[in-house]
Short mmCIF file of C-alpha atoms in Angstrom, two decimals:
data_model
loop_
_atom_site.label_atom_id
_atom_site.label_comp_id
_atom_site.label_asym_id
_atom_site.label_seq_id
_atom_site.Cartn_x
_atom_site.Cartn_y
_atom_site.Cartn_z
CA MET A 1 4.95 10.52 -11.14
CA SER A 2 7.45 8.29 -12.87
CA LYS A 3 6.71 6.26 -15.98
CA PRO A 4 5.36 2.70 -15.48
CA GLU A 5 7.88 -0.04 -16.11
CA SER A 6 7.93 -3.82 -15.94
CA PHE A 7 9.23 -5.48 -12.77
CA PRO A 8 9.89 -9.18 -12.09
CA ILE A 9 7.24 -10.39 -9.65
CA GLU A 10 9.67 -12.53 -7.63
CA LYS A 11 11.77 -9.41 -6.83
CA ILE A 12 8.84 -7.63 -5.15
CA PHE A 13 8.69 -8.03 -1.38
CA VAL A 14 5.26 -7.88 0.27
CA PRO A 15 5.38 -6.99 3.99
CA THR A 16 3.87 -9.70 6.20
CA LYS A 17 1.40 -7.23 7.68
CA ARG A 18 0.04 -6.48 4.20
CA LYS A 19 -0.41 -10.17 3.32
CA LYS A 20 -3.19 -10.39 5.92
CA ASP A 21 -5.28 -7.97 3.84
CA ILE A 22 -5.58 -10.28 0.81
CA LYS A 23 -9.18 -10.96 -0.20
CA PRO A 24 -9.37 -13.97 -2.55
CA GLU A 25 -12.62 -12.82 -4.16
CA VAL A 26 -11.05 -9.47 -5.11
CA VAL A 27 -7.97 -11.23 -6.49
CA ALA A 28 -10.20 -13.50 -8.62
CA GLU A 29 -12.19 -10.53 -9.90
CA ILE A 30 -9.04 -8.61 -10.84
CA ALA A 31 -7.54 -11.70 -12.48
CA GLU A 32 -10.67 -12.07 -14.64
CA SER A 33 -10.46 -8.41 -15.60
CA MET A 34 -6.77 -8.77 -16.47
CA LEU A 35 -7.58 -11.70 -18.75
CA ASP A 36 -10.12 -9.55 -20.60
CA ILE A 37 -8.46 -6.13 -20.77
CA GLY A 38 -4.99 -6.51 -19.25
CA GLN A 39 -3.45 -4.61 -16.37
CA GLN A 40 -4.80 -1.07 -16.44
CA ALA A 41 -3.27 0.47 -13.29
CA PRO A 42 0.36 -0.05 -12.30
CA ILE A 43 1.32 -1.08 -8.78
CA SER A 44 3.50 1.19 -6.62
CA VAL A 45 6.82 0.01 -5.21
CA ARG A 46 9.67 1.67 -3.38
CA THR A 47 13.31 0.71 -3.33
CA GLU A 48 14.83 -0.55 -0.13
CA GLY A 49 18.43 -1.50 -0.62
CA ASP A 50 18.52 -3.91 -3.55
CA ARG A 51 14.89 -5.04 -3.31
CA LEU A 52 11.51 -3.60 -4.24
CA VAL A 53 8.88 -3.25 -1.51
CA LEU A 54 5.20 -3.14 -2.42
CA VAL A 55 3.49 0.12 -1.48
CA GLU A 56 0.16 -0.20 -3.30
CA GLY A 57 -1.44 -2.85 -5.51
CA LEU A 58 -1.45 -6.03 -3.42
CA HIS A 59 -4.49 -7.54 -5.14
CA ARG A 60 -3.14 -6.71 -8.61
CA LEU A 61 0.16 -8.37 -7.71
CA GLU A 62 -1.60 -11.48 -6.40
CA ALA A 63 -3.82 -11.60 -9.51
CA CYS A 64 -0.74 -11.56 -11.75
CA LYS A 65 0.81 -14.35 -9.67
CA ALA A 66 -2.41 -16.38 -9.97
CA LEU A 67 -2.35 -15.92 -13.76
CA GLY A 68 1.23 -17.19 -13.91
CA GLU A 69 2.74 -13.89 -14.98
CA THR A 70 6.44 -13.33 -14.35
CA THR A 71 6.38 -9.52 -14.61
CA ILE A 72 4.03 -6.73 -13.58
CA LEU A 73 3.70 -3.06 -14.48
CA GLY A 74 4.63 -0.72 -11.68
CA VAL A 75 6.04 2.66 -10.75
CA VAL A 76 8.77 3.44 -8.26
CA VAL A 77 7.64 6.00 -5.70
CA ALA A 78 9.72 8.10 -3.34
CA PRO A 79 10.01 6.81 0.25
CA GLU A 80 8.21 9.94 1.52
CA LEU A 81 5.22 9.24 -0.72
CA ALA A 82 5.28 5.59 0.34
CA GLN A 83 5.15 6.66 4.01
CA HIS A 84 2.23 9.02 3.29
CA ARG A 85 0.27 6.24 1.56
CA LYS A 86 1.05 3.90 4.45
CA LEU A 87 -0.43 6.38 6.92
CA LEU A 88 -3.56 6.70 4.80
CA SER A 89 -3.97 2.93 4.51
CA GLU A 90 -3.64 2.47 8.28
CA ARG A 91 -6.96 4.30 8.74
CA PRO A 92 -9.43 1.73 7.45
CA GLU A 93 -12.11 2.96 9.84
CA VAL A 94 -12.25 6.26 7.92
CA GLU A 95 -12.77 4.42 4.63
CA ALA A 96 -15.34 2.11 6.24
CA GLU A 97 -17.25 5.10 7.60
CA ARG A 98 -17.19 6.80 4.19
CA LEU A 99 -18.55 3.66 2.52
CA LYS A 100 -21.24 3.30 5.18
CA MET A 101 -22.39 6.89 4.70
CA ALA A 102 -22.49 6.46 0.92
CA ARG A 103 -24.62 3.30 1.31
CA LEU A 104 -27.01 5.08 3.69
CA LYS A 105 -27.33 8.03 1.33
CA GLN A 106 -28.08 5.69 -1.58
CA LEU A 107 -30.73 3.84 0.45
CA ARG A 108 -32.34 7.12 1.52
CA LEU A 109 -32.46 8.39 -2.05
CA GLU A 110 -33.96 5.12 -3.27
CA ARG A 111 -36.61 5.20 -0.54
CA GLU A 112 -37.51 8.82 -1.30
CA ALA A 113 -37.74 8.02 -5.02
CA ALA A 114 -40.03 5.07 -4.29
CA GLU A 115 -42.24 7.23 -2.07
CA ALA A 116 -42.40 9.96 -4.72
CA SER A 117 -43.30 7.40 -7.36
CA LYS A 118 -46.00 5.99 -5.11
CA ARG A 119 -47.47 9.47 -4.55
CA VAL A 120 -47.50 10.13 -8.30
CA HIS A 121 -49.36 6.88 -8.93
CA GLU A 122 -51.86 7.65 -6.16
CA THR A 123 -52.65 11.10 -7.57
CA GLU A 124 -53.04 9.71 -11.10
CA ALA A 125 -55.58 7.08 -10.02
CA PRO A 126 -59.17 8.10 -10.86
CA ARG A 127 -61.47 8.72 -7.92
CA ALA A 128 -64.61 6.65 -7.51
CA ARG A 129 -66.74 9.65 -6.68
CA PRO A 130 -65.83 13.30 -6.70
CA THR A 131 -65.37 14.85 -3.29
CA GLN A 132 -65.66 18.47 -2.38
CA GLY A 133 -62.48 19.61 -0.68
CA ALA A 134 -61.57 22.82 1.06
CA ARG A 135 -60.40 24.34 -2.23
CA ASP A 136 -63.80 23.79 -3.83
CA ASN A 137 -65.68 25.20 -0.85
CA PRO A 138 -65.43 28.99 -0.71
CA LYS A 139 -66.79 29.05 2.87
CA ALA A 140 -64.06 26.81 4.24
CA SER A 141 -61.72 28.50 6.68
CA PRO A 142 -58.04 28.79 5.75
CA SER A 143 -56.99 26.85 8.86
CA ARG A 144 -58.99 23.82 7.71
CA ALA A 145 -57.23 23.94 4.33
CA ALA A 146 -53.79 23.51 5.94
CA LYS A 147 -51.77 20.64 4.60
CA SER A 148 -50.53 17.79 6.72
CA PRO A 149 -46.90 18.10 7.84
CA PRO A 150 -44.37 16.67 5.35
CA LYS A 151 -42.90 13.25 6.10
CA THR A 152 -39.50 13.72 4.43
CA LEU A 153 -37.10 16.56 3.77
CA SER A 154 -37.82 16.45 0.05
CA ASP A 155 -41.58 16.69 0.78
CA TRP A 156 -40.94 19.71 2.97
CA ILE A 157 -38.84 21.42 0.26
CA THR A 158 -41.55 20.71 -2.33
CA GLN A 159 -44.20 22.11 0.01
CA GLN A 160 -42.10 25.23 0.62
CA LYS A 161 -41.58 25.78 -3.10
CA SER A 162 -45.28 25.35 -3.90
CA SER A 163 -46.33 27.79 -1.17
CA GLY A 164 -43.70 30.34 -2.16
CA GLY A 165 -41.78 29.97 1.09
CA ARG A 166 -38.01 30.08 1.45
CA TYR A 167 -36.03 27.12 2.63
#
């Protein structure tokens, strides 16, 4: 990768198709960050004749424009790399699916943690009167002492570990 250098903003051409992707809230957030800590990641441009064409960093470029900057840090990439990045960016459904799966995983983990916390609190609560369970009764049959089926995968794994089973 080449070394970042400073480019005049007015010399950078943004393809019309890319301009549709601008999200004002992201631009505002990046502009705020740039005011605090400066530009951390350079944009990517490619040369096309005597002009520079934006490959990556649309929101950073727009944030610099909004801040009144005249130059921006960037790197010149090879046309082959620019084409590869273009193909990757044309598959937003893949990125959307990845984000959706990450959100679902996070929600599942949070729900399982809440359920585990609830079970811990329930077992720690003192009982009003002692009850005699199957463990305390030596005459109880083993089939009556069977546990209820687990509700989640983590419950099942815990049950398997406690009973010495393999999972």
